[in-house]
Coordinates of C-alpha atoms and ligand atoms in Angstrom, one line a residue:
M1 CA -28.6 -0.1 -5.4
R2 CA -26.0 2.7 -5.4
I3 CA -22.5 1.3 -4.7
I4 CA -20.5 3.3 -2.1
Y5 CA -16.9 2.3 -2.8
A6 CA -14.7 2.8 0.2
D7 CA -12.0 0.2 -0.5
N8 CA -9.5 2.2 -2.5
N9 CA -6.4 0.8 -0.8
A10 CA -7.5 -2.6 -2.5
T11 CA -7.9 -1.0 -5.9
T12 CA -9.3 2.1 -7.5
Q13 CA -11.6 2.8 -10.4
V14 CA -9.9 3.9 -13.6
A15 CA -10.2 7.6 -14.1
P16 CA -12.2 8.5 -17.2
E17 CA -9.3 10.7 -18.5
V18 CA -6.9 7.7 -18.1
Y19 CA -9.3 5.4 -20.0
E20 CA -9.5 8.0 -22.8
A21 CA -5.8 8.5 -23.0
M22 CA -5.2 4.7 -23.3
G23 CA -7.7 4.2 -26.1
P24 CA -5.6 4.9 -29.2
Y25 CA -2.9 2.6 -28.1
F26 CA -5.2 -0.4 -28.3
T27 CA -6.9 0.4 -31.6
E28 CA -4.5 2.6 -33.7
Q29 CA -1.0 2.7 -32.3
Y30 CA -0.9 -0.9 -31.2
F31 CA 2.6 -1.6 -32.6
N32 CA 5.4 -3.2 -30.7
P33 CA 7.5 -0.3 -29.5
S34 CA 10.7 -2.2 -30.3
S35 CA 9.7 -2.7 -34.0
M36 CA 11.8 -0.9 -36.6
Y37 CA 9.1 0.4 -39.0
D38 CA 7.9 4.0 -38.9
A39 CA 4.4 3.2 -37.7
A40 CA 5.9 1.8 -34.5
H41 CA 7.8 5.0 -33.8
T42 CA 4.7 6.8 -32.5
T43 CA 4.2 3.9 -30.1
A44 CA 7.8 4.1 -29.0
N45 CA 7.5 7.8 -28.6
A46 CA 4.4 7.4 -26.4
L47 CA 6.4 4.9 -24.2
N48 CA 9.3 7.3 -23.9
N49 CA 7.1 10.3 -23.1
A50 CA 5.2 8.3 -20.5
R51 CA 8.6 7.4 -18.8
K52 CA 9.7 11.0 -19.0
E53 CA 6.4 12.3 -17.5
I54 CA 6.5 9.8 -14.6
A55 CA 10.2 10.5 -13.9
G56 CA 9.4 14.2 -13.8
H57 CA 6.9 13.7 -11.1
F58 CA 9.6 12.3 -8.8
A59 CA 12.0 15.1 -9.8
L60 CA 14.2 12.7 -11.8
E61 CA 16.3 14.0 -14.6
E62 CA 17.0 10.5 -16.0
P63 CA 13.8 8.8 -17.1
K64 CA 15.6 5.5 -17.6
Q65 CA 15.7 5.1 -13.9
I66 CA 12.0 4.1 -14.2
L67 CA 11.4 0.5 -15.2
F68 CA 7.9 -0.7 -16.1
T69 CA 6.7 -3.9 -14.6
S70 CA 3.3 -5.7 -14.4
C71 CA 2.5 -4.7 -10.8
A72 CA 4.0 -3.7 -7.5
T73 CA 4.4 -7.4 -6.5
E74 CA 6.7 -7.8 -9.5
S75 CA 8.5 -4.6 -8.6
N76 CA 9.1 -5.8 -5.0
N77 CA 10.2 -9.2 -6.1
T78 CA 12.7 -7.6 -8.6
A79 CA 14.0 -5.2 -6.0
I80 CA 14.6 -7.9 -3.3
M81 CA 15.8 -10.8 -5.5
G82 CA 17.6 -8.6 -8.0
T83 CA 19.6 -7.0 -5.2
A84 CA 20.4 -10.3 -3.6
R85 CA 21.6 -11.8 -6.9
A86 CA 23.8 -8.7 -7.6
N87 CA 25.5 -8.9 -4.1
P88 CA 26.1 -12.5 -3.3
N89 CA 28.6 -11.7 -0.6
R90 CA 26.1 -10.2 1.8
R91 CA 23.3 -12.3 3.5
H92 CA 21.3 -10.0 5.8
I93 CA 18.0 -8.2 5.0
I94 CA 16.1 -5.8 7.2
T95 CA 12.4 -5.4 6.8
S96 CA 9.4 -4.7 9.0
S97 CA 6.8 -7.1 10.4
V98 CA 4.0 -5.1 8.8
E99 CA 4.9 -5.2 5.1
H100 CA 2.5 -6.2 2.4
P101 CA 2.8 -9.9 1.5
A102 CA 4.5 -8.9 -1.7
V103 CA 7.6 -8.1 0.5
L104 CA 6.9 -10.2 3.5
E105 CA 6.6 -13.5 1.6
V106 CA 9.7 -12.8 -0.5
C107 CA 11.7 -12.1 2.7
K108 CA 10.4 -15.3 4.3
D109 CA 11.5 -17.2 1.1
M110 CA 14.9 -15.5 1.3
E111 CA 15.1 -16.8 4.9
R112 CA 14.3 -20.3 3.8
N113 CA 17.2 -19.9 1.3
G114 CA 19.8 -19.2 4.0
Y115 CA 19.5 -15.4 4.4
K116 CA 19.2 -13.8 7.8
V117 CA 16.1 -11.5 7.9
T118 CA 15.3 -9.0 10.6
F119 CA 11.6 -8.4 10.8
L120 CA 11.4 -5.1 12.8
P121 CA 8.5 -4.9 15.2
V122 CA 6.2 -1.9 15.6
D123 CA 4.6 -0.3 18.6
N124 CA 0.9 -0.1 19.4
D125 CA 0.5 2.9 17.1
G126 CA 2.3 1.1 14.2
N127 CA 5.5 3.1 14.5
L128 CA 9.0 1.6 14.1
N129 CA 11.6 2.1 16.8
I130 CA 14.5 4.0 15.2
D131 CA 17.1 2.9 17.7
E132 CA 16.2 -0.7 17.0
F133 CA 16.5 -0.1 13.3
I134 CA 20.0 1.4 13.7
R135 CA 21.0 -1.6 15.9
A136 CA 19.8 -4.0 13.2
L137 CA 22.2 -2.6 10.5
S138 CA 25.3 -4.8 10.3
P139 CA 28.3 -5.2 8.1
D140 CA 26.5 -8.1 6.4
T141 CA 23.4 -6.1 5.6
L142 CA 22.6 -6.3 1.9
L143 CA 19.2 -4.6 1.7
V144 CA 16.7 -2.6 3.7
T145 CA 13.2 -3.0 2.4
I146 CA 10.6 -1.0 4.4
L147 CA 7.3 0.2 3.1
H148 CA 6.3 3.8 2.9
A149 CA 2.6 3.8 3.8
N150 CA 0.8 0.8 5.2
N151 CA -2.1 -0.6 3.1
E152 CA -4.1 -1.7 6.2
S153 CA -3.5 0.9 8.9
G154 CA -2.4 3.8 6.6
V155 CA 0.6 4.4 9.0
I156 CA 3.5 6.2 7.2
F157 CA 7.1 5.2 8.0
P158 CA 9.8 7.9 8.1
I159 CA 11.6 6.8 4.9
E160 CA 13.7 9.9 4.6
Q161 CA 15.2 9.3 8.0
L162 CA 15.5 5.5 7.6
S163 CA 17.2 5.8 4.2
R164 CA 19.6 8.5 5.4
L165 CA 20.6 6.5 8.5
T166 CA 21.2 3.5 6.3
K167 CA 23.5 5.4 4.0
E168 CA 25.3 7.1 6.9
T169 CA 26.0 3.7 8.4
D170 CA 27.1 2.1 5.1
P171 CA 26.5 3.6 1.7
S172 CA 26.7 0.2 0.0
I173 CA 23.5 -1.1 1.7
V174 CA 20.7 -0.9 -0.8
F175 CA 17.5 0.9 0.4
H176 CA 14.2 -0.2 -1.1
T177 CA 10.7 1.2 -0.2
D178 CA 7.4 -0.2 -1.3
A179 CA 5.5 3.1 -2.0
T180 CA 2.5 1.5 -3.5
Q181 CA 0.0 3.2 -1.2
S182 CA 1.7 6.6 -1.1
V183 CA 2.6 7.4 -4.7
G184 CA -0.1 9.8 -6.0
K185 CA -1.2 10.6 -2.4
M186 CA 2.0 12.2 -1.1
P187 CA 4.7 14.2 -2.9
I188 CA 7.9 12.1 -3.4
D189 CA 11.1 13.8 -4.4
L190 CA 13.8 11.2 -5.3
R191 CA 16.4 13.9 -5.7
G192 CA 15.3 15.7 -2.5
E193 CA 14.2 14.1 0.7
F194 CA 14.2 10.6 -0.8
R195 CA 17.6 11.0 -2.4
H196 CA 19.0 8.1 -0.3
V197 CA 16.3 5.7 -1.6
D198 CA 17.8 3.3 -4.3
L199 CA 14.7 1.4 -5.3
L200 CA 11.0 2.4 -5.0
S201 CA 8.0 0.3 -6.1
F202 CA 4.5 1.3 -7.1
S203 CA 1.4 0.2 -8.9
G204 CA -1.1 1.7 -11.3
H205 CA -4.3 0.3 -9.8
K206 CA -3.9 2.2 -6.5
L207 CA -4.0 5.5 -8.3
H208 CA -6.8 5.3 -10.9
A209 CA -4.8 3.5 -13.6
P210 CA -5.7 -0.1 -14.5
K211 CA -4.6 -3.3 -12.8
G212 CA -1.6 -5.0 -14.4
I213 CA 0.9 -2.1 -14.6
G214 CA 3.5 -1.2 -12.1
A215 CA 6.9 0.5 -12.0
L216 CA 10.2 0.2 -10.1
F217 CA 12.5 3.2 -9.7
V218 CA 16.1 2.0 -9.9
R219 CA 18.6 4.7 -9.0
R220 CA 21.5 4.8 -11.5
G221 CA 24.4 2.6 -10.2
T222 CA 22.3 0.5 -7.9
P223 CA 23.4 -3.2 -8.1
C224 CA 20.2 -5.0 -9.1
R225 CA 20.1 -8.0 -11.5
P226 CA 17.1 -8.4 -13.8
Y227 CA 14.4 -10.7 -12.4
M228 CA 12.6 -11.3 -15.7
L229 CA 15.0 -12.6 -18.3
G230 CA 14.3 -12.7 -22.1
G231 CA 14.4 -9.9 -24.6
H232 CA 16.2 -6.6 -24.0
Q233 CA 13.3 -4.3 -23.4
E234 CA 13.7 -1.7 -20.7
G235 CA 17.4 -1.4 -21.3
G236 CA 17.9 -5.2 -20.7
R237 CA 16.6 -4.8 -17.1
R238 CA 13.1 -6.2 -17.5
A239 CA 12.3 -8.5 -20.4
G240 CA 8.8 -8.6 -22.0
T241 CA 7.1 -6.4 -24.5
E242 CA 6.1 -3.1 -22.8
N243 CA 2.3 -2.7 -22.2
V244 CA 2.1 0.7 -23.9
P245 CA -1.6 1.5 -23.4
Y246 CA -1.3 0.8 -19.6
I247 CA 2.0 2.7 -19.4
V248 CA 0.3 5.7 -21.0
G249 CA -2.5 5.2 -18.5
L250 CA -0.1 5.1 -15.6
A251 CA 1.5 8.3 -16.7
K252 CA -1.8 10.0 -17.1
A253 CA -3.1 8.8 -13.7
L254 CA 0.0 9.9 -11.9
S255 CA -0.1 13.3 -13.6
L256 CA -3.8 13.7 -12.6
S257 CA -3.0 12.7 -9.0
I258 CA -0.1 15.0 -8.6
E259 CA -1.6 18.0 -10.3
N260 CA -4.6 17.9 -8.0
M261 CA -2.9 16.4 -4.9
E262 CA -3.2 19.3 -2.5
E263 CA -6.9 19.9 -3.2
D264 CA -7.9 16.3 -3.5
E265 CA -6.0 15.0 -0.5
S266 CA -7.2 17.8 1.8
R267 CA -10.9 17.1 0.8
I268 CA -10.4 13.3 1.2
Q269 CA -8.8 13.9 4.6
K270 CA -11.8 16.0 5.7
L271 CA -14.1 13.2 4.7
R272 CA -12.1 10.6 6.5
D273 CA -11.8 12.7 9.6
R274 CA -15.6 13.4 9.7
L275 CA -16.3 9.7 9.2
E276 CA -13.8 8.8 12.0
A277 CA -15.2 11.3 14.5
A278 CA -18.8 10.3 13.9
L279 CA -18.1 6.5 14.2
V280 CA -16.0 7.0 17.4
E281 CA -18.8 9.2 18.9
K282 CA -21.7 6.9 17.9
I283 CA -20.2 3.4 18.7
P284 CA -19.1 2.3 22.2
E285 CA -15.9 0.2 22.6
V286 CA -14.1 1.1 19.3
Q287 CA -10.5 2.0 18.7
V288 CA -8.9 3.7 15.6
N289 CA -5.8 1.6 14.7
G290 CA -2.8 3.7 14.0
K291 CA -4.4 6.8 15.4
G292 CA -1.2 7.9 17.2
A293 CA 1.0 7.7 14.1
P294 CA 1.2 9.8 10.9
R295 CA -1.3 8.2 8.6
L296 CA -2.5 8.4 5.0
P297 CA -5.3 11.0 4.7
N298 CA -7.6 8.5 3.0
T299 CA -7.5 5.5 5.4
L300 CA -9.5 4.7 8.5
N301 CA -9.0 1.4 10.2
I302 CA -11.5 1.1 13.0
A303 CA -11.8 -1.8 15.4
C304 CA -15.1 -2.7 16.9
H305 CA -14.5 -4.9 19.9
Y306 CA -16.4 -8.2 20.4
I307 CA -17.7 -8.8 16.9
E308 CA -16.4 -10.2 13.6
G309 CA -15.2 -7.9 10.8
E310 CA -16.6 -10.4 8.2
G311 CA -20.1 -10.0 9.7
I312 CA -19.8 -6.2 9.5
L313 CA -18.5 -6.4 5.9
Y314 CA -21.3 -8.7 4.9
Q315 CA -23.9 -6.3 6.4
L316 CA -22.3 -3.3 4.8
S317 CA -22.3 -5.0 1.5
T318 CA -26.1 -5.5 1.7
H319 CA -26.3 -1.7 1.8
G320 CA -24.0 -1.4 -1.2
I321 CA -21.0 -0.3 0.9
C322 CA -17.6 -1.8 0.0
A323 CA -14.9 -1.9 2.6
S324 CA -12.3 -4.4 3.9
S325 CA -11.7 -6.2 7.2
G326 CA -8.5 -6.7 9.2
S327 CA -8.6 -10.4 8.5
A328 CA -7.8 -12.3 5.3
C329 CA -9.9 -15.3 4.7
T330 CA -7.4 -17.9 3.6
S331 CA -8.2 -21.5 2.8
G332 CA -11.3 -21.6 5.0
S333 CA -9.7 -20.3 8.1
L334 CA -9.9 -16.7 9.4
E335 CA -6.4 -15.4 9.8
P336 CA -6.2 -12.3 11.9
S337 CA -4.3 -9.5 10.2
H338 CA -0.5 -9.7 10.7
V339 CA -0.4 -5.9 10.7
L340 CA -2.9 -5.4 13.5
R341 CA -1.3 -8.3 15.5
A342 CA 2.1 -6.6 15.1
M343 CA 0.5 -3.5 16.5
N344 CA -0.7 -5.5 19.6
V345 CA -4.3 -4.8 18.8
P346 CA -6.2 -7.0 21.2
F347 CA -7.8 -10.2 19.9
T348 CA -11.2 -8.7 20.8
A349 CA -10.5 -5.9 18.3
V350 CA -8.4 -7.6 15.5
H351 CA -11.3 -9.7 14.4
G352 CA -13.7 -6.7 14.4
S353 CA -11.5 -4.4 12.4
V354 CA -12.8 -2.7 9.3
R355 CA -10.8 -0.5 6.9
F356 CA -12.5 2.3 4.9
S357 CA -10.2 3.8 2.3
L358 CA -11.5 6.8 0.3
S359 CA -10.6 8.4 -3.0
R360 CA -11.3 11.6 -4.9
Y361 CA -14.5 10.0 -6.2
N362 CA -16.1 9.7 -2.7
T363 CA -18.6 12.3 -1.7
E364 CA -20.1 13.8 1.5
E365 CA -23.2 11.7 0.8
D366 CA -21.1 8.5 0.8
V367 CA -19.8 9.4 4.2
D368 CA -23.2 10.3 5.5
R369 CA -24.5 6.9 4.4
I370 CA -21.7 5.0 6.1
I371 CA -22.3 7.0 9.3
E372 CA -26.0 6.2 9.1
V373 CA -25.6 2.5 8.5
F374 CA -22.4 1.4 10.3
P375 CA -23.3 2.0 14.0
E376 CA -26.6 0.1 13.6
I377 CA -24.8 -2.9 12.0
V378 CA -22.3 -3.0 15.0
A379 CA -25.2 -2.7 17.5
N380 CA -27.1 -5.6 15.9
L381 CA -24.1 -7.8 15.7
R382 CA -23.2 -7.2 19.3
K383 CA -26.7 -8.3 20.2
L384 CA -25.6 -11.8 19.0
S385 CA -22.2 -11.7 20.5
P386 CA -21.5 -13.9 23.6
Y387 CA -19.1 -11.2 24.8
W388 CA -21.6 -8.3 24.9
D389 CA -24.1 -7.5 27.7
N390 CA -27.2 -6.3 25.9
E391 CA -28.9 -5.1 29.0
K392 CA -26.1 -2.7 29.9
N393 CA -24.9 -2.1 26.3
T394 CA -21.3 -2.9 27.5
P395 CA -18.9 -5.8 27.2
R396 CA -19.6 -8.6 29.7
P397 CA -17.1 -8.4 32.6
D398 CA -15.6 -11.7 31.7
A399 CA -15.3 -11.0 28.0
E400 CA -11.6 -10.3 28.0
S401 CA -10.7 -13.5 29.7
M402 CA -13.1 -15.6 27.6
L403 CA -11.4 -14.3 24.5
Q404 CA -8.0 -15.1 25.9
Q405 CA -9.1 -18.6 26.3
T406 CA -10.6 -18.8 22.8
H407 CA -7.2 -18.0 21.3
Ligands
PLP1 N1 2.4 -3.3 -1.7 C1 1.4 -2.6 -1.1 C2 1.7 -1.7 0.1 C3 0.1 -2.8 -1.5 O1 -0.9 -2.2 -0.9 C4 -0.2 -3.7 -2.6 C5 -1.6 -4.0 -3.0 O2 -2.5 -4.1 -2.2 C6 0.9 -4.3 -3.2 C7 2.2 -4.1 -2.8 C8 0.7 -5.3 -4.4 O3 0.3 -4.5 -5.5 P1 0.0 -5.2 -6.9 O4 -1.5 -5.6 -6.8 O5 0.1 -4.1 -7.9 O6 0.9 -6.3 -7.1

């Protein structure tokens, strides 16, 4: 069965060009880049060149501002904990209620350790309220950590505006953004519109590099203590021997994404828009989560009321279609998505939300197949739903109140 992969916000396939570029650093130039002998110099040069190449894509003149990590989770942990350890006199952090757990859980842990954390709410479209953000900034604020593009809804936050407002209020507040879902999909200029951003996280496996490589941009002069202690790799700011093959892969993947961004992203957006329009037309009682906000061009989060996302995913999977739901199955219980709940998506829809996320490897045929299969799956599941009137093909009049009781 042909696999139709539409779960690219979870991870992406490694681009063949990336795989090829990494090869020699496993088999021939496998040396430790910190070693003194001549043979290792080629490896060290590859590391330096990759750093330069990546820095260039963010318009940075100083490549040393890019630190290599093992993943975006490590980059986020370093940004938050490193900032806190470097500024022990301030105890307030601002974040949003729709962050990835790699930020959210760290912030909750900071709260348990005596920090005050403001988790800013979002409106029904997933947008932040700017006035509320400004009101949250206080003389005790140490750090703002707000994601750029949301992995579930695709909603994009106005990082340029938020970072500028932060610095206008108090230049010593550190501004971090988790740009894991936007790097490679949107242009990011760290000397231009993102010049007020101090720290920025991203990860290789969301942009066709392998899993297990990430990076953190640390603007020169930003107070941020190392999180990983040990050897003095990465200028003493992140201990651990650098993963040169993966770093070479990350640089190649970012270059490919950025060189082809305009063409790829507009093609991907056309595919996403066609998919969205067809599903909305063919399926009654659906809503597109985040529709009213600026969104990533590759992401469609669609809620089908009165059925379970897990059921839809299972059925999709029998057709070889890979997507995600709005719920995370944790320790046997179905937890509705914190992102969709923060967006006030009704319970009838949170559980029936499915995320399709496309990449440059998706084709028109992939979208045709999803359009062919998905409405039928929804119709069949609704036939089994106690909240759906099969005679009239509409929700039962008491469905809303029944669901209120259920939760
Ligand atoms: N932040 C965001 C917005 C993400 O989407 C993800 C992965 O889904 C992460 C952080 C964590 O990335 P990694 O798997 O590289 O740790």
